mmCIF file of C-alpha atoms in Angstrom:
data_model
loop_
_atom_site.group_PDB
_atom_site.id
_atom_site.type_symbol
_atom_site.label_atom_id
_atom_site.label_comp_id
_atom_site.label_asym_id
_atom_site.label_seq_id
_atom_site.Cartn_x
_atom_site.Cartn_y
_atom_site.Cartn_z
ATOM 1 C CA UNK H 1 14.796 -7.761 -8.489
ATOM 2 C CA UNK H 2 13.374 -5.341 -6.119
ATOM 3 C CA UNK H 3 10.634 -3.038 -7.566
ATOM 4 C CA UNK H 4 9.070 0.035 -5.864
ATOM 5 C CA UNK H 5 6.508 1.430 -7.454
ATOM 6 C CA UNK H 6 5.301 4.552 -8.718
ATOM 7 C CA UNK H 7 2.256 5.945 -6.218
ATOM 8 C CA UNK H 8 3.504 3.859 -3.033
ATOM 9 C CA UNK H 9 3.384 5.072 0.351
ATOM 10 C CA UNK H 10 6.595 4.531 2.522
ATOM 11 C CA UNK H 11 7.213 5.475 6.150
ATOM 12 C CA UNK H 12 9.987 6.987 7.377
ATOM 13 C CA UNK H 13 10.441 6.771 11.265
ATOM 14 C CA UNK H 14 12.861 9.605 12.656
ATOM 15 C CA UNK H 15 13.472 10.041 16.462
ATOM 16 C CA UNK H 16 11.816 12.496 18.141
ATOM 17 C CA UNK H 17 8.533 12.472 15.509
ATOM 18 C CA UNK H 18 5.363 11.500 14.502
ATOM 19 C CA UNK H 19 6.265 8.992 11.206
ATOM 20 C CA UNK H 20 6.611 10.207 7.707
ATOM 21 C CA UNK H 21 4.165 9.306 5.138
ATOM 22 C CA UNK H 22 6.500 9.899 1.590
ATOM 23 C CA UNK H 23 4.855 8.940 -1.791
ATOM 24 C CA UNK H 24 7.011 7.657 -4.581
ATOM 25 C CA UNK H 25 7.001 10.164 -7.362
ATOM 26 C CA UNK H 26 8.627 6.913 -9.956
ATOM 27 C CA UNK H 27 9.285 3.608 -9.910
ATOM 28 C CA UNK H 28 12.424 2.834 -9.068
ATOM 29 C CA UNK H 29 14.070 -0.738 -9.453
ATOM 30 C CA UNK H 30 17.548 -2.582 -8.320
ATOM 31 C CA UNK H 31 18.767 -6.509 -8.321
ATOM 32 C CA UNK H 32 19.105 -6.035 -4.746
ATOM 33 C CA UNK H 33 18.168 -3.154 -1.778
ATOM 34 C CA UNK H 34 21.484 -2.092 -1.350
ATOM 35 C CA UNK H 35 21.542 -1.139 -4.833
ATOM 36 C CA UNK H 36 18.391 1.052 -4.818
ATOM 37 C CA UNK H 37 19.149 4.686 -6.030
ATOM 38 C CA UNK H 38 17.788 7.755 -4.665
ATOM 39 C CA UNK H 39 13.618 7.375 -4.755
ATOM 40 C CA UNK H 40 12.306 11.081 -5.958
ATOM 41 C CA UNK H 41 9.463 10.976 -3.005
ATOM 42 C CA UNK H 42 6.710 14.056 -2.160
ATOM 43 C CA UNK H 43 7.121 14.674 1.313
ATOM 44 C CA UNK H 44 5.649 17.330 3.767
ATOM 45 C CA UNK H 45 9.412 19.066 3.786
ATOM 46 C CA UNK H 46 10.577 22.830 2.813
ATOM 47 C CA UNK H 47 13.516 22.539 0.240
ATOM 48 C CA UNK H 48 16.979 22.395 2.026
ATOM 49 C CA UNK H 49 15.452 20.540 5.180
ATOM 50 C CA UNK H 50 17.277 16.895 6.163
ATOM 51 C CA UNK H 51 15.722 13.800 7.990
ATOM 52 C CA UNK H 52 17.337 10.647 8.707
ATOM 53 C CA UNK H 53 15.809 7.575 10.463
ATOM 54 C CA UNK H 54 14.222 4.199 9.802
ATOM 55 C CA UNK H 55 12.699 3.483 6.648
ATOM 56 C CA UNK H 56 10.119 1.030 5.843
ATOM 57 C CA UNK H 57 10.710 -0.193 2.830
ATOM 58 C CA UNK H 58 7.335 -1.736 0.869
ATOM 59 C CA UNK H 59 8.401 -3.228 -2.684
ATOM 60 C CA UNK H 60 7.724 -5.818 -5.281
ATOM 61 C CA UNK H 61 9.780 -7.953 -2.821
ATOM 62 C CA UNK H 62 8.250 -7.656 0.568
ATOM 63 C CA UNK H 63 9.347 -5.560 3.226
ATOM 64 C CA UNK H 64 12.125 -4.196 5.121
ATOM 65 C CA UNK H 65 13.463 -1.730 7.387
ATOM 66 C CA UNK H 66 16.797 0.501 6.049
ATOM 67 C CA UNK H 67 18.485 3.812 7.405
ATOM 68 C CA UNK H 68 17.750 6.132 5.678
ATOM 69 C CA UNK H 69 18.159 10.280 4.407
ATOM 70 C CA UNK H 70 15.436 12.882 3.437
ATOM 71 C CA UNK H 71 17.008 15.495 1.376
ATOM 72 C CA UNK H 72 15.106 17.634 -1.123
ATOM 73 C CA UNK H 73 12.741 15.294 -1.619
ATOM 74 C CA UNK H 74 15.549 12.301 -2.173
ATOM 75 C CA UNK H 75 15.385 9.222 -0.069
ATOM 76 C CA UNK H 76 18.309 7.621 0.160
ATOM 77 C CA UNK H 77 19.188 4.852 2.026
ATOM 78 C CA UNK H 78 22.036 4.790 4.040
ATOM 79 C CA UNK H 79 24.171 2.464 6.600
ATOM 80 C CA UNK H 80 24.821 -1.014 6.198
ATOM 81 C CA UNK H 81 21.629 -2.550 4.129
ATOM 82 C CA UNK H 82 19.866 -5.053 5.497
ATOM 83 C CA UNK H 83 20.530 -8.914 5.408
ATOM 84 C CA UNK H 84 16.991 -9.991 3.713
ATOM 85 C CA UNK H 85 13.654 -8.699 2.821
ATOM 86 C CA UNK H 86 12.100 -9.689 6.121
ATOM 87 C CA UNK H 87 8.357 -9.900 5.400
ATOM 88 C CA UNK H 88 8.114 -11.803 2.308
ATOM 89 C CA UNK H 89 5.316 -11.820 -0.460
ATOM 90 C CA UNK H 90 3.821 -15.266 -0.205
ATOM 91 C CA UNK H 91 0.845 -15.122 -1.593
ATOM 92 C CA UNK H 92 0.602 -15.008 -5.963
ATOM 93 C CA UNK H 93 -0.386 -11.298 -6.613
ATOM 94 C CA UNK H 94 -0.891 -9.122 -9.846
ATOM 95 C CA UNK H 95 -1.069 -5.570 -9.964
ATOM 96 C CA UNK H 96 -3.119 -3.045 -12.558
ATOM 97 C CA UNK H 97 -5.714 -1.045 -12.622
ATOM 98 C CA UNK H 98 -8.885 -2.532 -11.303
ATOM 99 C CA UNK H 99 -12.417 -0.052 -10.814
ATOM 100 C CA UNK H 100 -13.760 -0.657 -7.283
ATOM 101 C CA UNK H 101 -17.081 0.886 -5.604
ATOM 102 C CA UNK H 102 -18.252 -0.329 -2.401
ATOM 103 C CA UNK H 103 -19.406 0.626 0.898
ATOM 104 C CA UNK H 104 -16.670 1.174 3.937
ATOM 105 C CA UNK H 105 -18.034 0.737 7.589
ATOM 106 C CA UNK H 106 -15.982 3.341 9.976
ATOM 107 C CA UNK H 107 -15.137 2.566 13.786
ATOM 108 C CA UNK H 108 -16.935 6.195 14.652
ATOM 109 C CA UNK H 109 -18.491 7.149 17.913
ATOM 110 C CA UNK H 110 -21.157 6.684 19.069
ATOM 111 C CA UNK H 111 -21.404 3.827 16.538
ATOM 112 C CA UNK H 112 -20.365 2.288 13.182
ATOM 113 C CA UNK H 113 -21.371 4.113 10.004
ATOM 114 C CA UNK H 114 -21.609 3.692 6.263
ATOM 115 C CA UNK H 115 -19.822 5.489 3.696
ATOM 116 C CA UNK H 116 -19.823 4.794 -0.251
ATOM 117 C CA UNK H 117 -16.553 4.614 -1.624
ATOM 118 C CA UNK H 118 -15.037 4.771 -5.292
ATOM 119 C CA UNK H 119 -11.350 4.211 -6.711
ATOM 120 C CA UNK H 120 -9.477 1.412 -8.098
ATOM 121 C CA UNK H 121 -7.610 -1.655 -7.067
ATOM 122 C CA UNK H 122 -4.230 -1.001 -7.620
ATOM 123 C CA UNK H 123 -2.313 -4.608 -6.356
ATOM 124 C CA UNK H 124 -4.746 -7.697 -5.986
ATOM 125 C CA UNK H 125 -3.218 -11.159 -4.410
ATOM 126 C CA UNK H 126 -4.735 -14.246 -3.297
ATOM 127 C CA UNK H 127 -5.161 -13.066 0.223
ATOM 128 C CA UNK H 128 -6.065 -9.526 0.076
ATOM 129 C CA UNK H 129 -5.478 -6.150 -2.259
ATOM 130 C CA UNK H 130 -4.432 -2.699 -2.024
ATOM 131 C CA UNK H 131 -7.466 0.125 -2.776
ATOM 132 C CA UNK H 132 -7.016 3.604 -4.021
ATOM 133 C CA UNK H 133 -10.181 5.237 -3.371
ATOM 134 C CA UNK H 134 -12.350 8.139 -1.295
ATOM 135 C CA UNK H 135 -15.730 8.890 -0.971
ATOM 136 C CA UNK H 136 -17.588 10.895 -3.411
ATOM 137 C CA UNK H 137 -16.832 14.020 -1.583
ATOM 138 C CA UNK H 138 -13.141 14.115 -0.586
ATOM 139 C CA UNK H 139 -10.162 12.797 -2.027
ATOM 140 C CA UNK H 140 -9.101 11.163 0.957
ATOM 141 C CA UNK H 141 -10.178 7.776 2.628
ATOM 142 C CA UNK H 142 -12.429 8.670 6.085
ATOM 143 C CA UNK H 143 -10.081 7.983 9.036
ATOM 144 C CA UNK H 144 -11.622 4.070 11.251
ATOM 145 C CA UNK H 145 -12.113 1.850 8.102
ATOM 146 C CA UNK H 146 -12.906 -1.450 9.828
ATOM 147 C CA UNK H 147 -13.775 -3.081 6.838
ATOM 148 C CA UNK H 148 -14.971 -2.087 3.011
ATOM 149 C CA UNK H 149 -17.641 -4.523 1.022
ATOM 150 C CA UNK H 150 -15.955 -3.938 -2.769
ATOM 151 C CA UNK H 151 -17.581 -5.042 -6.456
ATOM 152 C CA UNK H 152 -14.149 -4.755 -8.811
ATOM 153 C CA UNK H 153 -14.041 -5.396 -12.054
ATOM 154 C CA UNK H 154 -11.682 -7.937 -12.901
ATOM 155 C CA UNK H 155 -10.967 -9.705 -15.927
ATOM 156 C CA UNK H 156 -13.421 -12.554 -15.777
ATOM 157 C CA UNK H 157 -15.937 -10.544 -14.250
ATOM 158 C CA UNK H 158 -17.382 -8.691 -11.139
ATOM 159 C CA UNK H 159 -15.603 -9.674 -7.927
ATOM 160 C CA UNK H 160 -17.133 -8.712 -4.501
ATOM 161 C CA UNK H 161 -15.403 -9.615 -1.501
ATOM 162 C CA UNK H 162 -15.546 -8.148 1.863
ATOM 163 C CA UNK H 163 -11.947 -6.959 3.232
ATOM 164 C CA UNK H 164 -10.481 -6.421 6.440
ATOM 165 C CA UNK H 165 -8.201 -3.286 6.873
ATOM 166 C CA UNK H 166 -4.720 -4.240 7.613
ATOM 167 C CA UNK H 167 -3.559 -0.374 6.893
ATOM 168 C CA UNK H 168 -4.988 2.948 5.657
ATOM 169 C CA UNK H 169 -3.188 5.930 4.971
ATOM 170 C CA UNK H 170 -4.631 9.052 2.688
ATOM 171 C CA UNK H 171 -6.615 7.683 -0.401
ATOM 172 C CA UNK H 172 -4.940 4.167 0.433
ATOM 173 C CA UNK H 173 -6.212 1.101 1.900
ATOM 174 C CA UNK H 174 -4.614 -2.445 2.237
ATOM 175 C CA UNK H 175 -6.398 -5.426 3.586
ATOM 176 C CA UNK H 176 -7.124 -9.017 3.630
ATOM 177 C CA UNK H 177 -10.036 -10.407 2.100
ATOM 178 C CA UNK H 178 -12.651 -11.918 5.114
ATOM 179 C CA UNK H 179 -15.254 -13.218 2.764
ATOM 180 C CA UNK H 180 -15.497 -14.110 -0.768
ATOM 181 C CA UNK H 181 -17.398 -16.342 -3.549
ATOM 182 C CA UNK H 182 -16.188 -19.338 -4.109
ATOM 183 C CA UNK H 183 -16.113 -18.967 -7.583
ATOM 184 C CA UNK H 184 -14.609 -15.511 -7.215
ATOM 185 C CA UNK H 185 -11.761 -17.068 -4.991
ATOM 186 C CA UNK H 186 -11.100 -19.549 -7.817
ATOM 187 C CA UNK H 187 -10.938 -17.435 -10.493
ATOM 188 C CA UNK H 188 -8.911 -15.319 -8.569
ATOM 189 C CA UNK H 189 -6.380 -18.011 -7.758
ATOM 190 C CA UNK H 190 -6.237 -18.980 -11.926
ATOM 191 C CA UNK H 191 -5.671 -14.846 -12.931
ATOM 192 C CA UNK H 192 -2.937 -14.698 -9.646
ATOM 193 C CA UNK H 193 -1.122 -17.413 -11.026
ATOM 194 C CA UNK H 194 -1.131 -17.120 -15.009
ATOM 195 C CA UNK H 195 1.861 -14.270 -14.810
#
């Protein structure tokens, strides 16, 4: 089953342009991606304009790269689908609602800075997580995260890990985790795995 969710952010490539940042308005599901229907996406388009190029397709899956339409805020894929996912999930992963503060050090000239952050961890796996935050005073993410020191609330307790950003975009932030307790790591591993 292939799973994308409500909230994500997919990129659409076309020719010619700077990339595409769509969000998914609902989650939309199929057994496989060639069977995906339309995803109802908010996109920077006037009504009536068309797109096509290379989609990158993030889902519960992995990801993949498809052809694909923009047409009144409908993405549809299009062209022969692909063979495979071709970046598989390997690591065990769970996703939910998980409050997150922390601090986020920014690659800024003439030096690093600090920034408090505040959100939610939206998808947390065994080697990193995917952040929904900004700073108390914006609603976006500042642009040069290098890396964000989070406390979430999990389950079992407060987590804090330090993680590595692998990809911002907006009020999004995915990364891999560069330190963490031990005990956090294990408990971590035990919630991952009891799905």
């Amino acid at each position: 089953m292939v799973t994308v969710p409500a909230g994500s952010t997919l990129l659409l490539r076309c020719p010619g342009e700077q990339p595409l940042a769509l969000i998914t308005l609902v989650e939309v599901g199929a057994p496989f991606v060639a069977e995906l229907p339309p995803i109802p996406v908010l996109g920077p388009d006037e009504p009536g304009t068309r797109r096509f190029g290379i989609l990158e397709l993030v889902s519960s899956a992995g990801v993949t790269w498809v052809e694909a339409e923009l047409r009144n805020g409908l993405l549809t894929r299009t062209g022969d689908p692909p063979t495979d996912v071709v970046q598989r999930r390997g690591a065990a992963r769970r996703s939910g609602a998980y409050a997150a503060t922390g601090t986020a050090e920014l690659d800024a000239e003439p030096g690093r800075r600090l920034v408090e952050v505040s959100g939610h961890v939206e998808d947390v796996s065994t080697s990193g997580l995917l952040l929904r935050a900004a700073p108390a005073d914006s609603v976006h993410l500042p642009p040069g995260i290098v890396r964000t020191l989070l406390h979430i609330s999990m389950p079992w307790g407060d987590m804090t890990a330090t993680v590595t950003t692998v990809d911002q975009r907006a009020d999004q932030l995915r990364g891999t985790y560069e330190w963490m307790d031990p005990a956090d790591e294990a408990a971590l591993r035990d919630f991952c795995a009891a799905r």
